[in-house]
mmCIF file of C-alpha atoms and ligand atoms in Angstrom:
data_model
loop_
_atom_site.group_PDB
_atom_site.id
_atom_site.type_symbol
_atom_site.label_atom_id
_atom_site.label_comp_id
_atom_site.label_asym_id
_atom_site.label_seq_id
_atom_site.Cartn_x
_atom_site.Cartn_y
_atom_site.Cartn_z
ATOM 1 C CA UNK A 1348 2.651 23.050 39.053
ATOM 2 C CA UNK A 1349 5.350 22.835 36.385
ATOM 3 C CA UNK A 1350 5.854 19.855 34.092
ATOM 4 C CA UNK A 1351 8.954 18.786 36.035
ATOM 5 C CA UNK A 1352 7.062 18.896 39.363
ATOM 6 C CA UNK A 1353 4.336 16.684 37.902
ATOM 7 C CA UNK A 1354 7.060 14.290 36.788
ATOM 8 C CA UNK A 1355 8.613 14.022 40.224
ATOM 9 C CA UNK A 1356 5.263 13.751 41.989
ATOM 10 C CA UNK A 1357 4.615 10.442 40.203
ATOM 11 C CA UNK A 1358 1.233 11.489 38.845
ATOM 12 C CA UNK A 1359 2.233 11.132 35.231
ATOM 13 C CA UNK A 1360 2.594 7.710 33.632
ATOM 14 C CA UNK A 1361 5.954 5.976 33.505
ATOM 15 C CA UNK A 1362 5.475 5.857 29.758
ATOM 16 C CA UNK A 1363 5.349 9.644 29.528
ATOM 17 C CA UNK A 1364 8.411 9.960 31.723
ATOM 18 C CA UNK A 1365 10.413 7.949 29.218
ATOM 19 C CA UNK A 1366 9.937 10.655 26.608
ATOM 20 C CA UNK A 1367 12.736 13.222 26.571
ATOM 21 C CA UNK A 1368 12.390 16.852 25.585
ATOM 22 C CA UNK A 1369 13.331 17.292 21.953
ATOM 23 C CA UNK A 1370 16.335 19.494 21.119
ATOM 24 C CA UNK A 1371 14.106 21.371 18.689
ATOM 25 C CA UNK A 1372 11.683 22.259 21.473
ATOM 26 C CA UNK A 1373 14.497 23.537 23.709
ATOM 27 C CA UNK A 1374 15.679 25.920 21.003
ATOM 28 C CA UNK A 1375 12.098 26.850 20.163
ATOM 29 C CA UNK A 1376 11.351 27.776 23.765
ATOM 30 C CA UNK A 1377 14.552 29.784 24.121
ATOM 31 C CA UNK A 1378 13.836 31.523 20.808
ATOM 32 C CA UNK A 1379 10.459 32.732 22.129
ATOM 33 C CA UNK A 1380 12.311 35.045 24.523
ATOM 34 C CA UNK A 1381 13.999 36.911 21.669
ATOM 35 C CA UNK A 1382 11.674 39.363 19.925
ATOM 36 C CA UNK A 1383 13.761 39.877 16.741
ATOM 37 C CA UNK A 1384 14.697 36.200 16.322
ATOM 38 C CA UNK A 1385 14.996 34.854 12.775
ATOM 39 C CA UNK A 1386 13.434 31.408 12.601
ATOM 40 C CA UNK A 1387 15.578 28.957 10.656
ATOM 41 C CA UNK A 1388 14.809 26.087 13.013
ATOM 42 C CA UNK A 1389 11.222 25.286 12.215
ATOM 43 C CA UNK A 1390 10.290 22.594 9.680
ATOM 44 C CA UNK A 1391 7.092 24.297 8.666
ATOM 45 C CA UNK A 1392 6.251 25.821 5.277
ATOM 46 C CA UNK A 1393 5.913 29.602 5.612
ATOM 47 C CA UNK A 1394 3.389 29.627 2.737
ATOM 48 C CA UNK A 1395 -0.295 30.067 3.349
ATOM 49 C CA UNK A 1396 -2.617 27.145 2.550
ATOM 50 C CA UNK A 1397 -3.795 27.694 -1.066
ATOM 51 C CA UNK A 1398 -7.069 29.627 -1.315
ATOM 52 C CA UNK A 1399 -9.025 26.881 -3.121
ATOM 53 C CA UNK A 1400 -8.318 24.540 -0.191
ATOM 54 C CA UNK A 1401 -9.408 27.089 2.395
ATOM 55 C CA UNK A 1402 -12.554 27.809 0.357
ATOM 56 C CA UNK A 1403 -13.433 24.099 0.279
ATOM 57 C CA UNK A 1404 -13.201 23.945 4.066
ATOM 58 C CA UNK A 1405 -15.357 27.053 4.434
ATOM 59 C CA UNK A 1406 -17.949 25.588 2.053
ATOM 60 C CA UNK A 1407 -17.995 22.380 4.123
ATOM 61 C CA UNK A 1408 -18.615 24.348 7.317
ATOM 62 C CA UNK A 1409 -21.365 26.459 5.727
ATOM 63 C CA UNK A 1410 -23.042 23.343 4.329
ATOM 64 C CA UNK A 1411 -23.104 21.803 7.797
ATOM 65 C CA UNK A 1412 -20.663 19.031 6.897
ATOM 66 C CA UNK A 1413 -19.352 19.098 10.419
ATOM 67 C CA UNK A 1414 -20.270 15.655 11.748
ATOM 68 C CA UNK A 1415 -18.291 12.476 12.350
ATOM 69 C CA UNK A 1416 -17.145 10.567 9.289
ATOM 70 C CA UNK A 1417 -16.324 6.892 9.021
ATOM 71 C CA UNK A 1418 -13.241 6.067 11.107
ATOM 72 C CA UNK A 1419 -11.167 5.241 8.056
ATOM 73 C CA UNK A 1420 -12.019 8.633 6.547
ATOM 74 C CA UNK A 1421 -14.572 9.857 3.981
ATOM 75 C CA UNK A 1422 -14.866 7.415 1.057
ATOM 76 C CA UNK A 1423 -14.444 10.216 -1.494
ATOM 77 C CA UNK A 1424 -11.176 11.291 0.156
ATOM 78 C CA UNK A 1425 -9.909 7.702 0.268
ATOM 79 C CA UNK A 1426 -10.794 7.418 -3.436
ATOM 80 C CA UNK A 1427 -8.797 10.550 -4.190
ATOM 81 C CA UNK A 1428 -5.823 9.280 -2.150
ATOM 82 C CA UNK A 1429 -5.981 5.937 -3.948
ATOM 83 C CA UNK A 1430 -5.998 7.709 -7.327
ATOM 84 C CA UNK A 1431 -3.031 9.834 -6.284
ATOM 85 C CA UNK A 1432 -1.051 6.809 -5.085
ATOM 86 C CA UNK A 1433 -1.783 4.926 -8.290
ATOM 87 C CA UNK A 1434 -0.954 7.804 -10.634
ATOM 88 C CA UNK A 1435 2.043 9.293 -8.836
ATOM 89 C CA UNK A 1436 3.523 6.490 -6.746
ATOM 90 C CA UNK A 1437 2.423 3.663 -9.039
ATOM 91 C CA UNK A 1438 0.925 1.523 -6.276
ATOM 92 C CA UNK A 1439 -2.700 0.449 -6.275
ATOM 93 C CA UNK A 1440 -4.315 0.602 -2.839
ATOM 94 C CA UNK A 1441 -7.983 -0.330 -2.648
ATOM 95 C CA UNK A 1442 -9.693 2.801 -1.243
ATOM 96 C CA UNK A 1443 -12.289 0.687 0.570
ATOM 97 C CA UNK A 1444 -9.823 -1.556 2.368
ATOM 98 C CA UNK A 1445 -6.255 -0.323 2.207
ATOM 99 C CA UNK A 1446 -6.257 3.373 3.179
ATOM 100 C CA UNK A 1447 -7.012 5.297 6.358
ATOM 101 C CA UNK A 1448 -7.008 9.039 6.898
ATOM 102 C CA UNK A 1449 -4.885 10.119 9.883
ATOM 103 C CA UNK A 1450 -4.248 13.330 11.807
ATOM 104 C CA UNK A 1451 -1.090 14.091 9.833
ATOM 105 C CA UNK A 1452 1.929 11.855 9.403
ATOM 106 C CA UNK A 1453 2.771 12.096 13.100
ATOM 107 C CA UNK A 1454 -0.427 10.334 14.026
ATOM 108 C CA UNK A 1455 0.033 8.070 10.989
ATOM 109 C CA UNK A 1456 3.378 6.942 12.424
ATOM 110 C CA UNK A 1457 1.974 6.411 15.917
ATOM 111 C CA UNK A 1458 -1.003 4.432 14.607
ATOM 112 C CA UNK A 1459 1.252 2.415 12.323
ATOM 113 C CA UNK A 1460 3.490 1.464 15.236
ATOM 114 C CA UNK A 1461 0.487 0.515 17.355
ATOM 115 C CA UNK A 1462 -0.764 -1.652 14.499
ATOM 116 C CA UNK A 1463 2.489 -3.493 13.806
ATOM 117 C CA UNK A 1464 4.606 -3.571 16.955
ATOM 118 C CA UNK A 1465 4.099 -5.075 20.413
ATOM 119 C CA UNK A 1466 5.644 -4.104 23.733
ATOM 120 C CA UNK A 1467 9.261 -5.176 23.907
ATOM 121 C CA UNK A 1468 9.652 -5.397 20.130
ATOM 122 C CA UNK A 1469 12.479 -3.522 18.477
ATOM 123 C CA UNK A 1470 12.140 -0.994 15.699
ATOM 124 C CA UNK A 1471 15.052 0.156 13.551
ATOM 125 C CA UNK A 1472 15.138 3.952 13.415
ATOM 126 C CA UNK A 1473 17.426 6.062 11.178
ATOM 127 C CA UNK A 1474 20.390 7.918 12.685
ATOM 128 C CA UNK A 1475 20.365 10.776 11.888
ATOM 129 C CA UNK A 1476 16.598 10.936 11.710
ATOM 130 C CA UNK A 1477 13.551 12.920 12.748
ATOM 131 C CA UNK A 1478 13.551 12.930 16.572
ATOM 132 C CA UNK A 1479 9.873 12.024 16.804
ATOM 133 C CA UNK A 1480 10.567 8.473 15.564
ATOM 134 C CA UNK A 1481 12.396 7.604 18.781
ATOM 135 C CA UNK A 1482 9.592 9.077 20.901
ATOM 136 C CA UNK A 1483 6.879 7.345 18.895
ATOM 137 C CA UNK A 1484 8.556 3.941 19.189
ATOM 138 C CA UNK A 1485 9.132 4.485 22.916
ATOM 139 C CA UNK A 1486 5.516 5.523 23.396
ATOM 140 C CA UNK A 1487 4.212 2.168 22.159
ATOM 141 C CA UNK A 1488 6.497 0.342 24.594
ATOM 142 C CA UNK A 1489 8.905 -0.859 21.919
ATOM 143 C CA UNK A 1490 12.643 -0.229 21.796
ATOM 144 C CA UNK A 1491 14.085 2.149 19.205
ATOM 145 C CA UNK A 1492 17.323 0.728 17.788
ATOM 146 C CA UNK A 1493 19.225 3.337 15.804
ATOM 147 C CA UNK A 1494 20.750 2.295 12.482
ATOM 148 C CA UNK A 1495 23.524 4.554 11.290
ATOM 149 C CA UNK A 1496 23.184 5.978 7.806
ATOM 150 C CA UNK A 1497 26.432 6.440 5.931
ATOM 151 C CA UNK A 1498 27.483 10.116 5.736
ATOM 152 C CA UNK A 1499 30.209 9.297 3.197
ATOM 153 C CA UNK A 1500 27.624 8.143 0.654
ATOM 154 C CA UNK A 1501 25.002 10.856 1.153
ATOM 155 C CA UNK A 1502 23.484 9.152 4.223
ATOM 156 C CA UNK A 1503 22.537 6.006 2.379
ATOM 157 C CA UNK A 1504 21.352 2.812 4.071
ATOM 158 C CA UNK A 1505 24.151 0.297 4.582
ATOM 159 C CA UNK A 1506 22.940 -3.252 4.963
ATOM 160 C CA UNK A 1507 26.073 -4.440 6.766
ATOM 161 C CA UNK A 1508 25.416 -1.880 9.516
ATOM 162 C CA UNK A 1509 21.724 -2.726 9.901
ATOM 163 C CA UNK A 1510 22.480 -6.441 9.800
ATOM 164 C CA UNK A 1511 24.406 -6.227 13.100
ATOM 165 C CA UNK A 1512 21.344 -4.778 14.864
ATOM 166 C CA UNK A 1513 18.744 -7.394 14.012
ATOM 167 C CA UNK A 1514 17.517 -9.604 16.858
ATOM 168 C CA UNK A 1515 14.569 -11.957 17.314
ATOM 169 C CA UNK A 1516 12.566 -8.952 18.531
ATOM 170 C CA UNK A 1517 13.194 -6.734 15.512
ATOM 171 C CA UNK A 1518 9.806 -6.141 13.987
ATOM 172 C CA UNK A 1519 10.012 -3.095 11.757
ATOM 173 C CA UNK A 1520 12.249 -0.515 10.131
ATOM 174 C CA UNK A 1521 11.366 3.155 9.783
ATOM 175 C CA UNK A 1522 12.599 4.930 6.678
ATOM 176 C CA UNK A 1523 12.284 8.537 5.534
ATOM 177 C CA UNK A 1524 13.007 9.863 2.070
ATOM 178 C CA UNK A 1525 13.456 12.718 1.231
ATOM 179 C CA UNK A 1526 14.945 13.028 4.654
ATOM 180 C CA UNK A 1527 14.698 15.256 7.652
ATOM 181 C CA UNK A 1528 17.243 16.538 8.764
ATOM 182 C CA UNK A 1529 19.758 15.849 5.977
ATOM 183 C CA UNK A 1530 17.723 16.809 2.908
ATOM 184 C CA UNK A 1531 18.939 13.703 1.080
ATOM 185 C CA UNK A 1532 16.943 11.487 -1.279
ATOM 186 C CA UNK A 1533 17.281 7.714 -1.162
ATOM 187 C CA UNK A 1534 18.006 6.186 -4.584
ATOM 188 C CA UNK A 1535 15.869 3.388 -5.971
ATOM 189 C CA UNK A 1536 18.855 1.045 -5.736
ATOM 190 C CA UNK A 1537 19.332 1.860 -2.062
ATOM 191 C CA UNK A 1538 15.607 1.352 -1.416
ATOM 192 C CA UNK A 1539 15.954 -2.017 -3.122
ATOM 193 C CA UNK A 1540 18.650 -2.919 -0.574
ATOM 194 C CA UNK A 1541 16.313 -1.918 2.259
ATOM 195 C CA UNK A 1542 13.542 -3.978 0.653
ATOM 196 C CA UNK A 1543 15.742 -7.089 0.460
ATOM 197 C CA UNK A 1544 16.898 -6.582 4.043
ATOM 198 C CA UNK A 1545 13.260 -6.262 5.219
ATOM 199 C CA UNK A 1546 12.214 -9.361 3.295
ATOM 200 C CA UNK A 1547 15.124 -11.451 4.556
ATOM 201 C CA UNK A 1548 14.306 -10.577 8.179
ATOM 202 C CA UNK A 1549 10.524 -10.477 7.762
ATOM 203 C CA UNK A 1550 10.302 -6.820 8.865
ATOM 204 C CA UNK A 1551 7.501 -4.354 8.301
ATOM 205 C CA UNK A 1552 8.603 -1.099 6.683
ATOM 206 C CA UNK A 1553 7.133 2.188 7.883
ATOM 207 C CA UNK A 1554 7.879 4.609 5.067
ATOM 208 C CA UNK A 1555 7.539 8.316 5.886
ATOM 209 C CA UNK A 1556 7.160 10.117 2.570
ATOM 210 C CA UNK A 1557 5.981 13.570 3.686
ATOM 211 C CA UNK A 1558 8.656 15.343 1.622
ATOM 212 C CA UNK A 1559 8.072 13.337 -1.574
ATOM 213 C CA UNK A 1560 7.349 16.455 -3.653
ATOM 214 C CA UNK A 1561 10.337 18.394 -2.386
ATOM 215 C CA UNK A 1562 12.929 17.337 -4.940
ATOM 216 C CA UNK A 1563 15.442 19.613 -6.626
ATOM 217 C CA UNK A 1564 16.642 17.897 -9.794
ATOM 218 C CA UNK A 1565 19.180 19.768 -11.900
ATOM 219 C CA UNK A 1566 21.851 19.015 -14.485
ATOM 220 C CA UNK A 1567 23.941 17.188 -11.858
ATOM 221 C CA UNK A 1568 21.131 14.805 -10.922
ATOM 222 C CA UNK A 1569 18.546 14.924 -13.694
ATOM 223 C CA UNK A 1570 17.310 11.424 -12.801
ATOM 224 C CA UNK A 1571 16.367 12.476 -9.248
ATOM 225 C CA UNK A 1572 12.916 11.191 -8.367
ATOM 226 C CA UNK A 1573 10.968 9.901 -5.414
ATOM 227 C CA UNK A 1574 10.430 6.164 -5.195
ATOM 228 C CA UNK A 1575 7.932 4.656 -2.792
ATOM 229 C CA UNK A 1576 9.358 1.464 -1.369
ATOM 230 C CA UNK A 1577 5.898 -0.149 -1.564
ATOM 231 C CA UNK A 1578 6.228 0.065 -5.337
ATOM 232 C CA UNK A 1579 9.194 -2.335 -5.369
ATOM 233 C CA UNK A 1580 8.497 -6.033 -6.036
ATOM 234 C CA UNK A 1581 7.043 -7.981 -3.081
ATOM 235 C CA UNK A 1582 6.992 -4.860 -0.897
ATOM 236 C CA UNK A 1583 3.418 -3.626 -0.880
ATOM 237 C CA UNK A 1584 2.181 -6.059 1.757
ATOM 238 C CA UNK A 1585 4.986 -5.391 4.223
ATOM 239 C CA UNK A 1586 5.001 -1.574 3.827
ATOM 240 C CA UNK A 1587 2.946 1.117 5.504
ATOM 241 C CA UNK A 1588 3.140 4.149 3.229
ATOM 242 C CA UNK A 1589 2.735 7.232 5.421
ATOM 243 C CA UNK A 1590 2.082 10.644 3.952
ATOM 244 C CA UNK A 1591 0.574 13.987 4.805
ATOM 245 C CA UNK A 1592 -0.913 17.169 3.436
ATOM 246 C CA UNK A 1593 1.154 19.255 5.888
ATOM 247 C CA UNK A 1594 4.206 20.007 3.796
ATOM 248 C CA UNK A 1595 2.986 19.545 0.223
ATOM 249 C CA UNK A 1596 0.007 21.864 0.588
ATOM 250 C CA UNK A 1597 1.268 24.033 3.467
ATOM 251 C CA UNK A 1598 -1.423 22.549 5.720
ATOM 252 C CA UNK A 1599 0.471 21.806 8.936
ATOM 253 C CA UNK A 1600 -2.278 23.104 11.209
ATOM 254 C CA UNK A 1601 -5.062 21.147 9.500
ATOM 255 C CA UNK A 1602 -3.643 17.912 10.908
ATOM 256 C CA UNK A 1603 -4.395 15.587 8.077
ATOM 257 C CA UNK A 1604 -2.521 12.790 6.353
ATOM 258 C CA UNK A 1605 -2.943 9.112 5.557
ATOM 259 C CA UNK A 1606 -1.561 5.605 5.815
ATOM 260 C CA UNK A 1607 -1.847 3.037 3.030
ATOM 261 C CA UNK A 1608 -1.134 -0.607 3.787
ATOM 262 C CA UNK A 1609 -2.460 -4.119 3.276
ATOM 263 C CA UNK A 1610 -6.013 -4.883 4.327
ATOM 264 C CA UNK A 1611 -5.106 -6.751 7.515
ATOM 265 C CA UNK A 1612 -2.980 -3.860 8.781
ATOM 266 C CA UNK A 1613 -5.627 -1.321 7.798
ATOM 267 C CA UNK A 1614 -8.238 -3.275 9.765
ATOM 268 C CA UNK A 1615 -5.947 -2.940 12.795
ATOM 269 C CA UNK A 1616 -5.354 0.747 12.043
ATOM 270 C CA UNK A 1617 -9.095 1.395 11.905
ATOM 271 C CA UNK A 1618 -9.661 -0.253 15.300
ATOM 272 C CA UNK A 1619 -6.858 1.793 16.843
ATOM 273 C CA UNK A 1620 -7.925 5.043 15.194
ATOM 274 C CA UNK A 1621 -11.507 4.487 16.356
ATOM 275 C CA UNK A 1622 -10.303 4.092 19.931
ATOM 276 C CA UNK A 1623 -7.856 6.999 19.739
ATOM 277 C CA UNK A 1624 -9.628 9.610 17.575
ATOM 278 C CA UNK A 1625 -13.065 8.327 16.444
ATOM 279 C CA UNK A 1626 -12.262 9.965 13.120
ATOM 280 C CA UNK A 1627 -10.272 12.857 11.688
ATOM 281 C CA UNK A 1628 -11.686 16.413 11.436
ATOM 282 C CA UNK A 1629 -14.367 16.400 8.730
ATOM 283 C CA UNK A 1630 -13.518 19.965 7.725
ATOM 284 C CA UNK A 1631 -9.875 19.051 7.212
ATOM 285 C CA UNK A 1632 -10.975 16.041 5.169
ATOM 286 C CA UNK A 1633 -12.934 18.297 2.806
ATOM 287 C CA UNK A 1634 -9.899 20.562 2.551
ATOM 288 C CA UNK A 1635 -7.662 17.560 1.761
ATOM 289 C CA UNK A 1636 -10.117 16.375 -0.884
ATOM 290 C CA UNK A 1637 -9.826 19.734 -2.630
ATOM 291 C CA UNK A 1638 -6.039 19.654 -2.221
ATOM 292 C CA UNK A 1639 -5.906 16.419 -4.227
ATOM 293 C CA UNK A 1640 -8.658 17.187 -6.754
ATOM 294 C CA UNK A 1641 -7.988 20.902 -7.285
ATOM 295 C CA UNK A 1642 -5.214 22.634 -9.267
ATOM 296 C CA UNK A 1643 -1.694 21.559 -8.348
ATOM 297 C CA UNK A 1644 0.218 24.605 -9.650
ATOM 298 C CA UNK A 1645 0.756 26.041 -6.155
ATOM 299 C CA UNK A 1646 3.036 23.065 -5.371
ATOM 300 C CA UNK A 1647 5.206 23.823 -8.399
ATOM 301 C CA UNK A 1648 5.520 27.454 -7.394
ATOM 302 C CA UNK A 1649 6.388 26.547 -3.815
ATOM 303 C CA UNK A 1650 9.066 24.065 -4.919
ATOM 304 C CA UNK A 1651 10.652 26.624 -7.257
ATOM 305 C CA UNK A 1652 10.762 29.110 -4.375
ATOM 306 C CA UNK A 1653 12.297 26.499 -2.066
ATOM 307 C CA UNK A 1654 14.913 25.757 -4.719
ATOM 308 C CA UNK A 1655 15.999 29.438 -4.770
ATOM 309 C CA UNK A 1656 16.100 29.459 -0.986
ATOM 310 C CA UNK A 1657 18.145 26.276 -0.925
ATOM 311 C CA UNK A 1658 20.686 27.712 -3.354
ATOM 312 C CA UNK A 1659 21.044 30.896 -1.300
ATOM 313 C CA UNK A 1660 21.206 28.977 1.988
ATOM 314 C CA UNK A 1661 23.918 26.584 0.854
ATOM 315 C CA UNK A 1662 26.104 29.172 -0.837
ATOM 316 C CA UNK A 1663 25.923 31.473 2.189
ATOM 317 C CA UNK A 1664 26.510 28.643 4.676
ATOM 318 C CA UNK A 1665 29.676 27.686 2.829
ATOM 319 C CA UNK A 1666 30.994 31.227 3.295
ATOM 320 C CA UNK A 1667 30.796 30.923 7.085
ATOM 321 C CA UNK A 1668 34.047 30.059 8.803
ATOM 322 C CA UNK A 1669 34.072 26.466 10.048
ATOM 323 C CA UNK A 1670 30.921 25.455 8.113
ATOM 324 C CA UNK A 1671 30.794 23.063 5.199
ATOM 325 C CA UNK A 1672 27.469 22.306 3.571
ATOM 326 C CA UNK A 1673 26.711 19.765 0.837
ATOM 327 C CA UNK A 1674 23.900 20.586 -1.588
ATOM 328 C CA UNK A 1675 20.687 18.945 -0.341
ATOM 329 C CA UNK A 1676 18.487 17.470 -3.062
ATOM 330 C CA UNK A 1677 15.228 17.130 -1.142
ATOM 331 C CA UNK A 1678 12.961 18.375 1.688
ATOM 332 C CA UNK A 1679 13.683 21.934 2.891
ATOM 333 C CA UNK A 1680 16.691 21.442 5.136
ATOM 334 C CA UNK A 1681 20.407 22.166 4.870
ATOM 335 C CA UNK A 1682 22.654 20.166 7.165
ATOM 336 C CA UNK A 1683 26.066 21.850 7.376
ATOM 337 C CA UNK A 1684 29.000 20.152 9.045
ATOM 338 C CA UNK A 1685 30.188 22.508 11.762
ATOM 339 C CA UNK A 1686 32.984 20.401 13.245
ATOM 340 C CA UNK A 1687 35.650 22.938 12.242
ATOM 341 C CA UNK A 1688 34.071 25.561 14.532
ATOM 342 C CA UNK A 1689 35.393 23.588 17.520
ATOM 343 C CA UNK A 1690 31.964 23.734 19.219
ATOM 344 C CA UNK A 1691 29.456 20.971 19.682
ATOM 345 C CA UNK A 1692 26.155 21.437 17.893
ATOM 346 C CA UNK A 1693 24.123 22.381 20.966
ATOM 347 C CA UNK A 1694 26.614 24.995 22.172
ATOM 348 C CA UNK A 1695 26.884 26.405 18.663
ATOM 349 C CA UNK A 1696 23.100 26.588 18.207
ATOM 350 C CA UNK A 1697 22.804 28.356 21.586
ATOM 351 C CA UNK A 1698 25.633 30.757 20.723
ATOM 352 C CA UNK A 1699 23.965 31.575 17.401
ATOM 353 C CA UNK A 1700 20.652 32.081 19.151
ATOM 354 C CA UNK A 1701 22.073 34.282 21.926
ATOM 355 C CA UNK A 1702 24.526 36.329 19.876
ATOM 356 C CA UNK A 1703 23.048 36.411 16.366
ATOM 357 C CA UNK A 1704 19.378 36.001 17.300
ATOM 358 C CA UNK A 1705 18.946 33.211 14.767
ATOM 359 C CA UNK A 1706 17.260 29.942 15.717
ATOM 360 C CA UNK A 1707 18.748 26.743 14.255
ATOM 361 C CA UNK A 1708 18.574 23.142 15.475
ATOM 362 C CA UNK A 1709 21.621 21.327 16.880
ATOM 363 C CA UNK A 1710 22.274 18.180 14.864
ATOM 364 C CA UNK A 1711 22.470 16.172 18.086
ATOM 365 C CA UNK A 1712 18.652 16.459 18.266
ATOM 366 C CA UNK A 1713 18.554 13.929 15.405
ATOM 367 C CA UNK A 1714 20.711 11.215 16.944
ATOM 368 C CA UNK A 1715 24.421 10.748 17.628
ATOM 369 C CA UNK A 1716 25.316 10.967 13.923
ATOM 370 C CA UNK A 1717 23.676 14.386 13.785
ATOM 371 C CA UNK A 1718 26.368 15.777 16.116
ATOM 372 C CA UNK A 1719 28.781 18.184 14.401
ATOM 373 C CA UNK A 1720 25.919 19.520 12.289
ATOM 374 C CA UNK A 1721 23.212 22.148 12.446
ATOM 375 C CA UNK A 1722 19.868 21.834 10.754
ATOM 376 C CA UNK A 1723 18.849 24.954 8.890
ATOM 377 C CA UNK A 1724 15.278 24.967 7.601
ATOM 378 C CA UNK A 1725 14.944 27.167 4.532
ATOM 379 C CA UNK A 1726 11.184 27.392 4.932
ATOM 380 C CA UNK A 1727 11.556 31.143 5.369
ATOM 381 C CA UNK A 1728 11.744 34.101 2.974
ATOM 382 C CA UNK A 1729 14.909 34.826 0.958
ATOM 383 C CA UNK A 1730 15.176 38.104 2.899
ATOM 384 C CA UNK A 1731 15.088 36.376 6.277
ATOM 385 C CA UNK A 1732 17.449 33.614 5.171
ATOM 386 C CA UNK A 1733 19.925 36.224 3.862
ATOM 387 C CA UNK A 1734 19.645 38.317 7.013
ATOM 388 C CA UNK A 1735 19.896 35.303 9.326
ATOM 389 C CA UNK A 1736 22.963 33.920 7.589
ATOM 390 C CA UNK A 1737 24.574 37.403 7.562
ATOM 391 C CA UNK A 1738 24.135 37.540 11.293
ATOM 392 C CA UNK A 1739 25.599 34.060 11.796
ATOM 393 C CA UNK A 1740 28.492 34.998 9.494
ATOM 394 C CA UNK A 1741 29.223 38.094 11.538
ATOM 395 C CA UNK A 1742 29.612 36.198 14.814
ATOM 396 C CA UNK A 1743 31.529 33.292 13.274
ATOM 397 C CA UNK A 1744 33.947 35.043 10.888
HETATM 398 C C1 PLP B 556 10.060 13.458 8.467
HETATM 399 C C2 PLP B 556 8.807 14.058 8.992
HETATM 400 N N1 PLP B 556 7.704 13.294 9.077
HETATM 401 C C3 PLP B 556 6.556 13.791 9.558
HETATM 402 C C4 PLP B 556 6.454 15.104 9.972
HETATM 403 C C5 PLP B 556 5.156 15.612 10.539
HETATM 404 O O1 PLP B 556 4.158 15.640 9.584
HETATM 405 P P1 PLP B 556 2.660 15.968 10.019
HETATM 406 O O2 PLP B 556 2.533 17.458 10.140
HETATM 407 O O3 PLP B 556 1.880 15.450 8.874
HETATM 408 O O4 PLP B 556 2.369 15.286 11.273
HETATM 409 C C6 PLP B 556 7.569 15.927 9.908
HETATM 410 C C7 PLP B 556 7.494 17.320 10.377
HETATM 411 O O5 PLP B 556 8.455 18.006 10.579
HETATM 412 C C8 PLP B 556 8.776 15.393 9.399
HETATM 413 O O6 PLP B 556 9.876 16.136 9.309
#
């Protein structure tokens, strides 16, 4: 029986039927049919997990550390996360009461929504934004309400736009910086506007910071840095800071991340996580502990490599007829405007896949404001990026 037959037979829950199929998955599945496809669609680091992290996991297995841990996560890992948040993000979270370990940021977002939002509540979700936010909000029975970011100012938050969307049911706002799919970084001033908006409407803020390390400062923007909104005055108690080891340490398959929030929310998160997962993989927790406590130089090397890839990606994209690509300053995505090609983003992505054998993601997968764009992930080698963009160039020029 296929998925669509199950759907029509009424066996699956109504909740599951509300979830659409993501545009990324459609491209991904079509790309599987093409043996020589070049993958510029996938938001996954192509680097291997650093050896010291793998060794720590192997040591944990050999030492028999393969049992359940406390639902909130191993105390030593929560201590290390707390230290990291204090030193790097300048927020003190009590490791005993204000941190839980989650199965990556995806589960962190789902748990956070379950802990803060009730059925029928409304959650403000960025447009463009990572498609999973809409699904996650829908899954908890709440209503995703898209707030348009402003393309003219580097996709910044505009209070006057968000203000028109607030109702009595608005409970939370999801934010993501550095952003997927645009590769933009929210300034501290803009975060301050979000903070004031959240305070004025008594909203919780779910802050997805998985790309916090992926920043490309240069002479044009030497003051570029990541700010955690929880660090702004009066914001810690209304923010859930969500982060992950997936991108920073090339650990996507280990499924490990964390949520830091006030004690009351963390108590709720623990109850939900206990019901949903019992706890997170002990082996992955030992790996994450080493990721935080071990040498950090692999991150630096990865970021420098991403920077070279970004530069190549953007300069080559701007040589393609009908494409115009601003320089992203964060994450590992380029988001070229393709409106001058005369095609919509889905048709263009399919054309590029069929004729050039390069997988990209149509911007429409990220909300209505993503239309007229493609998302190109430069989490691939310089060789593959060059080859892929050559092939796109050939069919477009
Ligand atoms: C903005 C954003 N948040 C979260 C995730 C998923 O992170 P994790 O692997 O920790 O679930 C992704 C992955 O693409 C992402 O782009």
